[in-house]
Tab-separated table of C-alpha atoms and ligand atoms in Angstrom:
chain	number	residue	atom	x	y	z
A	27	MET	CA	102.178	113.265	107.206
A	28	LYS	CA	101.066	113.506	110.812
A	29	GLN	CA	100.621	109.649	110.834
A	30	GLY	CA	104.190	109.220	109.121
A	31	VAL	CA	103.344	106.973	106.268
A	32	ASP	CA	106.178	106.228	103.926
A	33	VAL	CA	104.331	107.560	100.627
A	34	ILE	CA	101.802	109.734	99.883
A	35	TYR	CA	100.155	109.697	96.458
A	36	GLN	CA	98.986	112.904	94.763
A	37	ALA	CA	99.439	115.242	98.005
A	38	GLN	CA	97.651	118.255	98.428
A	39	LEU	CA	99.863	120.964	99.590
A	40	PHE	CA	98.180	124.111	100.904
A	41	ASP	CA	99.496	127.414	102.245
A	42	GLU	CA	96.716	129.492	103.121
A	43	LYS	CA	98.808	132.543	104.210
A	44	ASN	CA	100.644	132.861	101.279
A	45	SER	CA	97.870	131.338	98.848
A	46	LEU	CA	99.832	128.537	97.570
A	47	ILE	CA	98.652	125.062	96.294
A	48	GLY	CA	100.763	122.293	94.859
A	49	ASN	CA	100.333	118.928	94.114
A	50	PRO	CA	103.587	116.731	93.831
A	51	ASP	CA	102.852	113.251	92.290
A	52	PHE	CA	104.546	111.558	95.526
A	53	LEU	CA	105.826	112.664	99.074
A	54	ILE	CA	108.409	110.120	100.414
A	55	ARG	CA	109.136	109.981	103.822
A	56	HIS	CA	113.110	110.469	104.466
A	57	GLU	CA	114.720	108.834	107.398
A	58	ASN	CA	115.027	112.213	109.225
A	59	GLU	CA	111.274	111.977	109.134
A	60	ALA	CA	110.917	114.769	106.633
A	61	TYR	CA	108.941	114.565	103.492
A	62	GLN	CA	110.382	114.750	100.176
A	63	PRO	CA	108.544	115.745	97.135
A	64	ALA	CA	108.870	113.728	93.842
A	65	ASP	CA	107.388	114.007	90.390
A	66	ALA	CA	107.326	111.476	87.458
A	67	LYS	CA	108.256	112.747	84.072
A	68	LEU	CA	108.914	111.301	80.681
A	69	SER	CA	112.262	113.124	80.264
A	70	LEU	CA	114.174	116.055	81.611
A	71	SER	CA	115.470	117.516	78.447
A	72	GLU	CA	112.414	119.694	77.167
A	73	LEU	CA	111.103	121.401	80.092
A	74	LYS	CA	113.836	121.478	82.560
A	75	LYS	CA	113.131	125.042	83.901
A	76	GLU	CA	109.359	124.186	84.201
A	77	ILE	CA	110.452	121.045	86.133
A	78	GLN	CA	112.961	122.820	88.358
A	79	VAL	CA	110.228	125.494	89.293
A	80	GLN	CA	107.781	122.576	90.007
A	81	LEU	CA	110.157	120.765	92.157
A	82	GLY	CA	111.507	124.097	93.950
A	83	PHE	CA	108.061	124.985	94.424
A	84	TYR	CA	107.025	121.989	96.408
A	85	ARG	CA	110.306	122.364	98.270
A	86	LEU	CA	109.416	125.807	99.436
A	87	MET	CA	105.859	124.661	100.417
A	88	LEU	CA	107.464	121.698	102.622
A	89	GLY	CA	110.337	124.180	103.781
A	90	THR	CA	112.575	121.215	103.198
A	91	GLU	CA	116.373	120.950	102.612
A	92	LEU	CA	115.962	117.742	101.131
A	93	PRO	CA	116.225	117.786	97.212
A	94	GLY	CA	113.107	116.992	94.888
A	95	ILE	CA	113.270	113.562	92.862
A	96	VAL	CA	112.381	113.359	89.303
A	97	PHE	CA	111.600	109.888	88.074
A	98	LEU	CA	112.344	109.846	84.812
A	99	GLY	CA	110.634	107.547	82.067
A	100	ASP	CA	113.741	105.741	80.980
A	101	GLY	CA	114.173	104.638	84.549
A	102	ARG	CA	116.826	107.256	85.699
A	103	GLU	CA	116.092	109.882	88.417
A	104	ALA	CA	117.369	113.476	88.863
A	105	LEU	CA	117.605	115.472	91.958
A	106	ILE	CA	116.726	119.192	92.063
A	107	GLY	CA	117.956	121.236	94.956
A	108	ASP	CA	118.895	124.856	96.118
A	109	GLU	CA	119.763	125.730	92.412
A	110	ALA	CA	116.240	126.049	91.473
A	111	ASN	CA	115.546	128.584	94.264
A	112	ALA	CA	116.214	131.670	92.084
A	113	VAL	CA	113.822	130.317	89.214
A	114	THR	CA	111.309	129.436	91.780
A	115	ASN	CA	111.087	132.585	93.468
A	116	GLN	CA	111.109	134.531	89.921
A	117	PHE	CA	108.064	132.369	89.156
A	118	ILE	CA	106.192	133.236	92.183
A	119	THR	CA	106.836	136.944	91.513
A	120	GLU	CA	105.570	136.864	87.814
A	121	MET	CA	102.577	134.844	88.924
A	122	ARG	CA	101.675	137.137	91.675
A	123	GLY	CA	101.989	140.019	89.079
A	124	LEU	CA	99.608	138.024	86.870
A	125	LEU	CA	97.026	137.544	89.448
A	126	ASP	CA	96.829	141.476	90.081
A	127	SER	CA	96.487	142.181	86.513
A	128	PRO	CA	92.989	142.546	85.213
A	129	ASP	CA	93.745	141.063	81.886
A	130	GLU	CA	94.142	137.263	81.588
A	131	PRO	CA	97.356	136.397	79.937
A	132	LEU	CA	97.727	134.940	76.300
A	133	VAL	CA	98.294	131.450	76.815
A	134	ARG	CA	98.249	128.361	74.638
A	135	TYR	CA	96.619	124.897	75.176
A	136	SER	CA	98.565	121.796	76.449
A	137	HIS	CA	96.772	118.663	76.523
A	138	SER	CA	98.581	117.136	79.197
A	139	LYS	CA	99.015	120.073	81.230
A	140	CYS	CA	95.697	121.800	81.036
A	141	LEU	CA	93.687	118.095	81.311
A	142	ALA	CA	95.039	118.037	84.876
A	143	CYS	CA	94.739	121.983	85.950
A	144	PRO	CA	91.826	123.223	87.852
A	145	TYR	CA	91.238	125.883	85.627
A	146	TYR	CA	90.347	123.517	82.684
A	147	ASP	CA	86.785	124.031	82.504
A	148	HIS	CA	87.448	127.973	82.532
A	149	CYS	CA	89.825	127.882	80.039
A	150	LYS	CA	89.113	124.870	77.512
A	151	PRO	CA	85.785	126.850	76.207
A	152	GLY	CA	87.738	129.934	75.269
A	153	PHE	CA	90.385	127.914	73.443
A	154	VAL	CA	87.623	125.908	71.691
A	155	GLU	CA	85.937	129.138	70.897
A	156	LYS	CA	88.502	131.023	68.956
A	157	GLU	CA	89.913	127.609	67.430
A	158	GLU	CA	92.986	127.998	69.183
A	159	LEU	CA	95.828	125.855	67.010
A	160	SER	CA	97.515	124.263	69.987
A	161	LEU	CA	94.168	122.282	70.696
A	162	LEU	CA	95.263	120.225	67.976
A	163	TYR	CA	97.565	116.842	68.571
A	164	GLY	CA	101.073	117.781	67.371
A	165	VAL	CA	100.690	121.691	67.046
A	166	GLN	CA	103.211	122.913	69.926
A	167	GLY	CA	102.743	126.600	71.160
A	168	ARG	CA	105.762	127.455	68.763
A	169	SER	CA	104.343	126.043	65.703
A	170	ALA	CA	100.855	127.765	66.602
A	171	ALA	CA	102.925	131.156	66.782
A	172	GLY	CA	104.820	130.212	63.463
A	173	LEU	CA	101.269	129.417	61.683
A	174	GLU	CA	99.749	132.784	62.991
A	175	ALA	CA	102.827	134.540	61.533
A	176	LEU	CA	101.733	132.843	58.251
A	177	GLY	CA	98.021	134.324	58.730
A	178	ILE	CA	97.076	130.548	59.633
A	179	ASP	CA	95.532	131.633	62.827
A	180	THR	CA	92.649	129.296	63.644
A	181	ILE	CA	91.821	125.742	63.298
A	182	SER	CA	89.474	126.356	60.292
A	183	ARG	CA	92.050	128.517	58.448
A	184	LEU	CA	94.741	125.413	58.977
A	185	ALA	CA	92.218	122.836	57.793
A	186	ALA	CA	91.334	124.736	54.710
A	187	THR	CA	95.156	125.165	54.029
A	188	ASP	CA	97.260	123.238	51.302
A	189	PRO	CA	100.155	121.886	53.079
A	190	ARG	CA	102.380	121.784	49.881
A	191	GLY	CA	102.371	125.497	49.720
A	192	MET	CA	102.734	126.055	53.335
A	193	ALA	CA	106.161	127.256	54.598
A	194	ASP	CA	107.978	125.390	57.447
A	195	VAL	CA	107.277	126.701	60.769
A	196	PRO	CA	109.107	125.741	64.134
A	197	TYR	CA	108.415	121.860	64.908
A	198	LEU	CA	105.889	121.520	61.774
A	199	LYS	CA	108.229	120.521	58.825
A	200	GLY	CA	107.685	117.810	55.996
A	201	SER	CA	104.957	115.395	56.689
A	202	LYS	CA	104.119	117.073	59.968
A	203	LYS	CA	102.530	119.966	58.065
A	204	ASP	CA	100.291	117.226	56.187
A	205	ARG	CA	99.360	115.587	59.445
A	206	ALA	CA	98.560	119.049	61.044
A	207	VAL	CA	96.357	119.906	58.316
A	208	LEU	CA	94.496	116.278	58.488
A	209	GLN	CA	94.304	116.852	62.269
A	210	ALA	CA	92.761	120.333	61.689
A	211	LYS	CA	90.124	118.595	59.229
A	212	SER	CA	89.455	115.625	61.870
A	213	TRP	CA	88.650	118.310	64.591
A	214	PHE	CA	85.606	119.434	62.645
A	215	ASP	CA	84.330	116.218	60.797
A	216	GLY	CA	85.724	113.662	63.462
A	217	LYS	CA	87.047	111.382	60.691
A	218	VAL	CA	89.829	109.284	60.683
A	219	TYR	CA	92.566	110.157	57.846
A	220	GLN	CA	95.146	107.323	56.585
A	221	THR	CA	98.507	109.086	55.383
A	222	GLY	CA	100.345	105.322	54.746
A	223	ASP	CA	99.770	101.729	54.714
A	224	VAL	CA	99.213	100.436	58.350
A	225	VAL	CA	101.820	97.793	58.362
A	226	LEU	CA	101.518	94.828	61.171
A	227	PRO	CA	104.006	92.214	61.108
A	228	ASP	CA	102.826	88.476	60.700
A	229	GLY	CA	103.231	85.811	63.215
A	230	GLN	CA	101.897	84.835	66.511
A	231	TRP	CA	101.149	87.748	68.356
A	232	VAL	CA	101.798	87.866	72.251
A	233	HIS	CA	100.599	91.100	73.543
A	234	PHE	CA	102.848	92.493	76.461
A	235	ASP	CA	102.428	95.335	79.039
A	236	ILE	CA	104.717	96.113	82.434
A	237	GLU	CA	103.376	97.545	85.706
A	238	ASP	CA	106.508	98.873	87.685
A	239	ASN	CA	107.119	100.737	91.062
A	240	PRO	CA	109.438	103.949	91.195
A	241	LEU	CA	109.133	104.004	94.993
A	242	THR	CA	111.705	101.596	95.971
A	243	ALA	CA	114.484	101.708	98.756
A	244	SER	CA	117.180	101.338	96.006
A	245	GLY	CA	115.992	104.242	94.117
A	246	GLU	CA	115.615	101.842	90.690
A	247	LYS	CA	112.275	101.182	89.617
A	248	HIS	CA	110.904	97.570	90.252
A	249	VAL	CA	108.930	95.958	87.495
A	250	TYR	CA	106.071	94.189	90.304
A	251	LEU	CA	104.477	92.521	86.776
A	252	TRP	CA	105.298	91.476	83.614
A	253	GLY	CA	101.625	90.776	81.903
A	254	PHE	CA	100.968	88.706	78.543
A	255	LEU	CA	97.881	87.976	76.441
A	256	VAL	CA	98.643	84.697	74.412
A	257	PRO	CA	96.721	83.187	71.713
A	258	ALA	CA	93.810	82.703	71.527
A	259	TYR	CA	93.454	85.720	73.577
A	260	GLY	CA	90.771	84.821	75.855
A	261	ASP	CA	90.302	86.175	79.519
A	262	ASP	CA	91.970	82.694	80.666
A	263	GLN	CA	94.873	83.231	78.443
A	264	PHE	CA	96.324	86.084	80.351
A	265	GLU	CA	99.887	85.059	81.918
A	266	THR	CA	102.123	86.866	84.412
A	267	VAL	CA	105.131	87.140	86.380
A	268	TRP	CA	104.414	88.767	89.550
A	269	THR	CA	107.207	89.703	92.360
A	270	ASP	CA	105.874	90.648	95.888
A	271	SER	CA	108.895	93.181	96.452
A	272	ASP	CA	111.700	94.807	94.905
A	273	ASP	CA	113.870	92.325	97.064
A	274	GLN	CA	112.506	89.765	94.360
A	275	ASP	CA	113.461	92.032	91.421
A	276	TYR	CA	115.896	89.880	90.079
A	277	ASP	CA	113.810	86.690	90.188
A	278	GLY	CA	110.977	88.721	88.479
A	279	TRP	CA	113.419	89.729	85.645
A	280	LEU	CA	114.807	86.042	85.101
A	281	GLY	CA	111.137	84.908	85.392
A	282	PHE	CA	110.328	87.443	82.451
A	283	LEU	CA	113.453	86.022	80.439
A	284	GLU	CA	112.251	82.411	80.887
A	285	LYS	CA	108.635	83.468	79.702
A	286	VAL	CA	110.050	84.727	76.500
A	287	GLU	CA	112.180	81.717	76.150
A	288	GLY	CA	108.965	79.661	76.244
A	289	TYR	CA	106.950	81.835	73.892
A	290	GLN	CA	109.937	81.776	71.497
A	291	ALA	CA	109.824	77.893	71.621
A	292	ARG	CA	106.114	77.646	71.412
A	293	TYR	CA	105.613	80.245	68.469
A	294	PRO	CA	108.257	80.175	65.757
A	295	GLU	CA	107.157	83.741	64.532
A	296	LEU	CA	106.724	85.584	67.861
A	297	VAL	CA	105.485	89.001	67.848
A	298	LEU	CA	105.803	90.687	71.659
A	299	ALA	CA	103.359	93.717	70.834
A	300	HIS	CA	103.273	96.563	73.363
A	301	TYR	CA	102.139	100.136	73.242
A	302	SER	CA	104.758	103.018	73.400
A	303	SER	CA	108.786	102.715	74.030
A	304	HIS	CA	108.216	102.105	77.617
A	305	GLU	CA	108.599	98.091	77.442
A	306	ARG	CA	111.416	98.183	75.286
A	307	SER	CA	113.579	100.948	77.153
A	308	THR	CA	112.526	99.074	80.639
A	309	ILE	CA	114.121	95.734	79.143
A	310	ALA	CA	117.086	97.607	78.275
A	311	SER	CA	117.493	99.146	81.634
A	312	TYR	CA	117.079	95.958	83.431
A	313	ALA	CA	119.886	94.326	80.974
A	314	ARG	CA	122.140	97.133	82.105
A	315	ARG	CA	121.122	96.942	85.680
A	316	TYR	CA	122.261	93.157	85.897
A	317	GLY	CA	125.221	93.171	83.362
A	318	MET	CA	123.148	90.923	80.913
A	319	GLU	CA	123.611	92.718	77.535
A	320	ALA	CA	125.154	89.586	76.112
A	321	HIS	CA	122.542	87.064	77.451
A	322	GLU	CA	121.161	85.246	74.492
A	323	THR	CA	117.586	85.901	75.083
A	324	VAL	CA	118.202	89.883	75.774
A	325	ARG	CA	120.156	90.000	72.624
A	326	TYR	CA	116.941	88.298	70.792
A	327	LEU	CA	114.654	90.899	72.400
A	328	LEU	CA	116.950	94.078	71.626
A	329	GLY	CA	118.844	92.657	68.433
A	330	ASP	CA	118.084	93.557	64.849
A	331	ASP	CA	115.306	90.760	64.504
A	332	SER	CA	113.536	91.746	67.728
A	333	PRO	CA	110.160	90.418	68.517
A	334	LEU	CA	108.972	93.404	69.971
A	335	PHE	CA	106.733	95.554	68.112
A	336	ASP	CA	105.532	98.977	69.262
A	337	LEU	CA	101.965	99.377	68.142
A	338	GLN	CA	101.956	103.204	68.535
A	339	LYS	CA	104.286	103.348	65.798
A	340	PRO	CA	101.971	102.325	62.861
A	341	VAL	CA	99.088	104.717	64.449
A	342	LEU	CA	101.641	107.472	64.524
A	343	GLU	CA	103.275	106.987	61.320
A	344	SER	CA	99.822	106.445	59.160
A	345	LEU	CA	96.951	107.712	60.946
A	346	VAL	CA	95.278	110.957	61.890
A	347	LEU	CA	92.612	110.362	64.417
A	348	PRO	CA	89.867	112.584	66.010
A	349	LEU	CA	91.591	112.781	69.165
A	350	GLN	CA	93.917	115.250	70.947
A	351	GLY	CA	96.142	112.562	72.684
A	352	TYR	CA	97.278	109.215	71.048
A	353	GLY	CA	97.790	107.283	74.489
A	354	LEU	CA	96.426	103.583	74.496
A	355	LYS	CA	93.657	104.671	76.316
A	356	ASP	CA	92.552	107.683	74.177
A	357	ILE	CA	92.346	105.596	71.209
A	358	CYS	CA	90.736	102.304	72.723
A	359	LYS	CA	87.911	104.077	74.702
A	360	HIS	CA	86.723	106.291	71.921
A	361	PRO	CA	83.591	104.863	70.880
A	362	ASP	CA	84.103	105.718	67.226
A	363	LEU	CA	87.263	103.978	67.138
A	364	VAL	CA	88.395	100.703	68.932
A	365	ASN	CA	85.824	101.339	71.659
A	366	PHE	CA	87.095	99.077	74.512
A	367	GLN	CA	86.372	100.016	78.097
A	368	TRP	CA	88.648	98.953	81.121
A	369	GLN	CA	86.494	97.250	83.694
A	370	ASP	CA	87.848	99.413	86.512
A	371	GLU	CA	87.375	103.352	85.126
A	372	GLU	CA	89.651	104.743	87.931
A	373	SER	CA	92.585	102.390	87.046
A	374	GLY	CA	95.677	103.690	85.396
A	375	SER	CA	99.460	103.358	85.515
A	376	GLN	CA	99.950	105.696	88.483
A	377	TRP	CA	96.987	104.063	90.140
A	378	SER	CA	98.603	100.732	89.715
A	379	VAL	CA	101.630	102.013	91.515
A	380	VAL	CA	99.338	103.304	94.645
A	381	GLN	CA	97.543	100.167	94.886
A	382	PHE	CA	101.007	98.073	94.603
A	383	ASN	CA	102.154	100.281	97.483
A	384	ARG	CA	99.199	99.706	99.523
A	385	TYR	CA	99.626	95.996	98.739
A	386	LEU	CA	103.080	96.226	100.192
A	387	GLU	CA	101.787	97.615	103.386
A	388	GLU	CA	98.688	95.829	103.939
A	389	THR	CA	98.791	93.203	106.564
A	390	ASP	CA	95.328	91.444	106.142
A	391	PRO	CA	95.753	88.694	103.867
A	392	VAL	CA	92.204	89.092	102.431
A	393	VAL	CA	92.506	92.841	101.499
A	394	LYS	CA	96.159	92.101	100.168
A	395	ALA	CA	94.659	89.366	97.981
A	396	GLY	CA	91.984	91.802	96.723
A	397	LEU	CA	94.574	94.354	95.937
A	398	LYS	CA	96.601	92.156	93.922
A	399	THR	CA	93.564	90.960	91.781
A	400	ALA	CA	92.533	94.722	91.147
A	401	ILE	CA	96.114	95.176	89.908
A	402	LEU	CA	96.266	91.941	87.702
A	403	GLY	CA	92.645	92.670	86.335
A	404	TYR	CA	93.994	96.459	85.283
A	405	ASN	CA	97.111	94.866	83.519
A	406	ARG	CA	94.926	92.398	81.937
A	407	ASP	CA	92.981	95.038	80.395
A	408	ASP	CA	95.582	97.045	79.013
A	409	VAL	CA	96.821	93.675	77.118
A	410	ILE	CA	93.582	93.149	75.911
A	411	ALA	CA	93.294	96.754	74.726
A	412	THR	CA	96.310	96.205	72.736
A	413	ARG	CA	94.695	93.173	71.219
A	414	ARG	CA	91.710	94.897	70.403
A	415	LEU	CA	93.659	97.780	68.950
A	416	GLU	CA	95.465	95.286	66.822
A	417	GLU	CA	92.152	93.781	65.419
A	418	TRP	CA	91.073	97.211	64.815
A	419	LEU	CA	94.100	98.140	62.789
A	420	ARG	CA	93.630	95.003	60.773
A	421	HIS	CA	89.985	95.001	60.296
A	422	THR	CA	89.673	98.870	59.261
A	423	PHE	CA	93.100	99.443	57.325
A	424	ASN	CA	93.753	96.352	55.459
B	4	SF4	S1	93.886	125.125	81.818
B	4	SF4	FE1	94.205	127.324	81.867
B	4	SF4	S2	95.428	127.893	83.401
B	4	SF4	FE2	95.505	125.716	83.199
B	4	SF4	S3	97.171	125.116	82.085
B	4	SF4	FE3	95.760	125.220	80.728
B	4	SF4	S4	95.842	127.417	79.752
B	4	SF4	FE4	96.905	127.195	81.932
């Protein structure tokens, strides 16, 4: 901050006097030279209060009047300002009360939160020892409380329950109950359970993944890399549309559409495979941004006969895996599942944003080229991973 850099990634805020620590995803230097906190979130809807407290806490630590920014998964942004002060102060008071208490509070496991928490090594063994239900993928805190009210208070008990006779509990109804029971069995035996046919479309598959930067002057995310792995899926069959900055955002978008048109002509039964809904929602947001919803290629991409295929869907619909998260890396890195390893172990989508922002600021052409090579390598590994996942699904479940 003293150096006045534009963006700080994973900042470490420490207020020794008041014993406060905060780790905002980003600190962004404002034109008045103050820093503005920002976090990336999938959506605002679920945990609105928690997000308000989180951003309110960073604002308090920074002593800034600037609102905190929430970058949402669908490309939108939300601002959190003084309206969050009351809940933030209440949170701090309650936390101080907890810290003063000799008893640990009763808490649930949350895979995304606990993995990133400094208390992980303290809390996880306790959760495992008592077979806390929320350790299971798909069993949220409120579902766990509902199961406990039914007398199902451990993973062993859930694994031994017949889901057909189990009453509905919050967020666990119908087939979700079957999945929860199988997830409990998988916790102990490490097996994969198949709950339905794994249906993959026929055609010529092109694997597709994007990298985007939310830290732009306009506030609209910039897709700096549209990456594709085309048949016959070798390392040299990795194709890209790259743009150097958000000034070229429109060119990149048109380059992407041109690529799709080329694939459409080359592959009569094109399947544009990606993992999760992010690629489709980004295409929709770009079409809106440039008023191109009626463009022929956009309608082809987003219409009823869309070539886009989300590979996460058959996984979530038909398989129960011995995992606590169902991200691409969770499945692909697991040695008993796809067993594909990324060349750079540090890499990830936030890592890629950081490398790209370093790329933007770098003036040495050799270092700049090295950063671009690293980003391209990460994206290439992502599309190779979705290809390996496709192969694994075909070989194992068909
Ligand atoms: S690791 Fe412990 S302290 Fe951290 S979020 Fe999880 S339950 Fe809370």
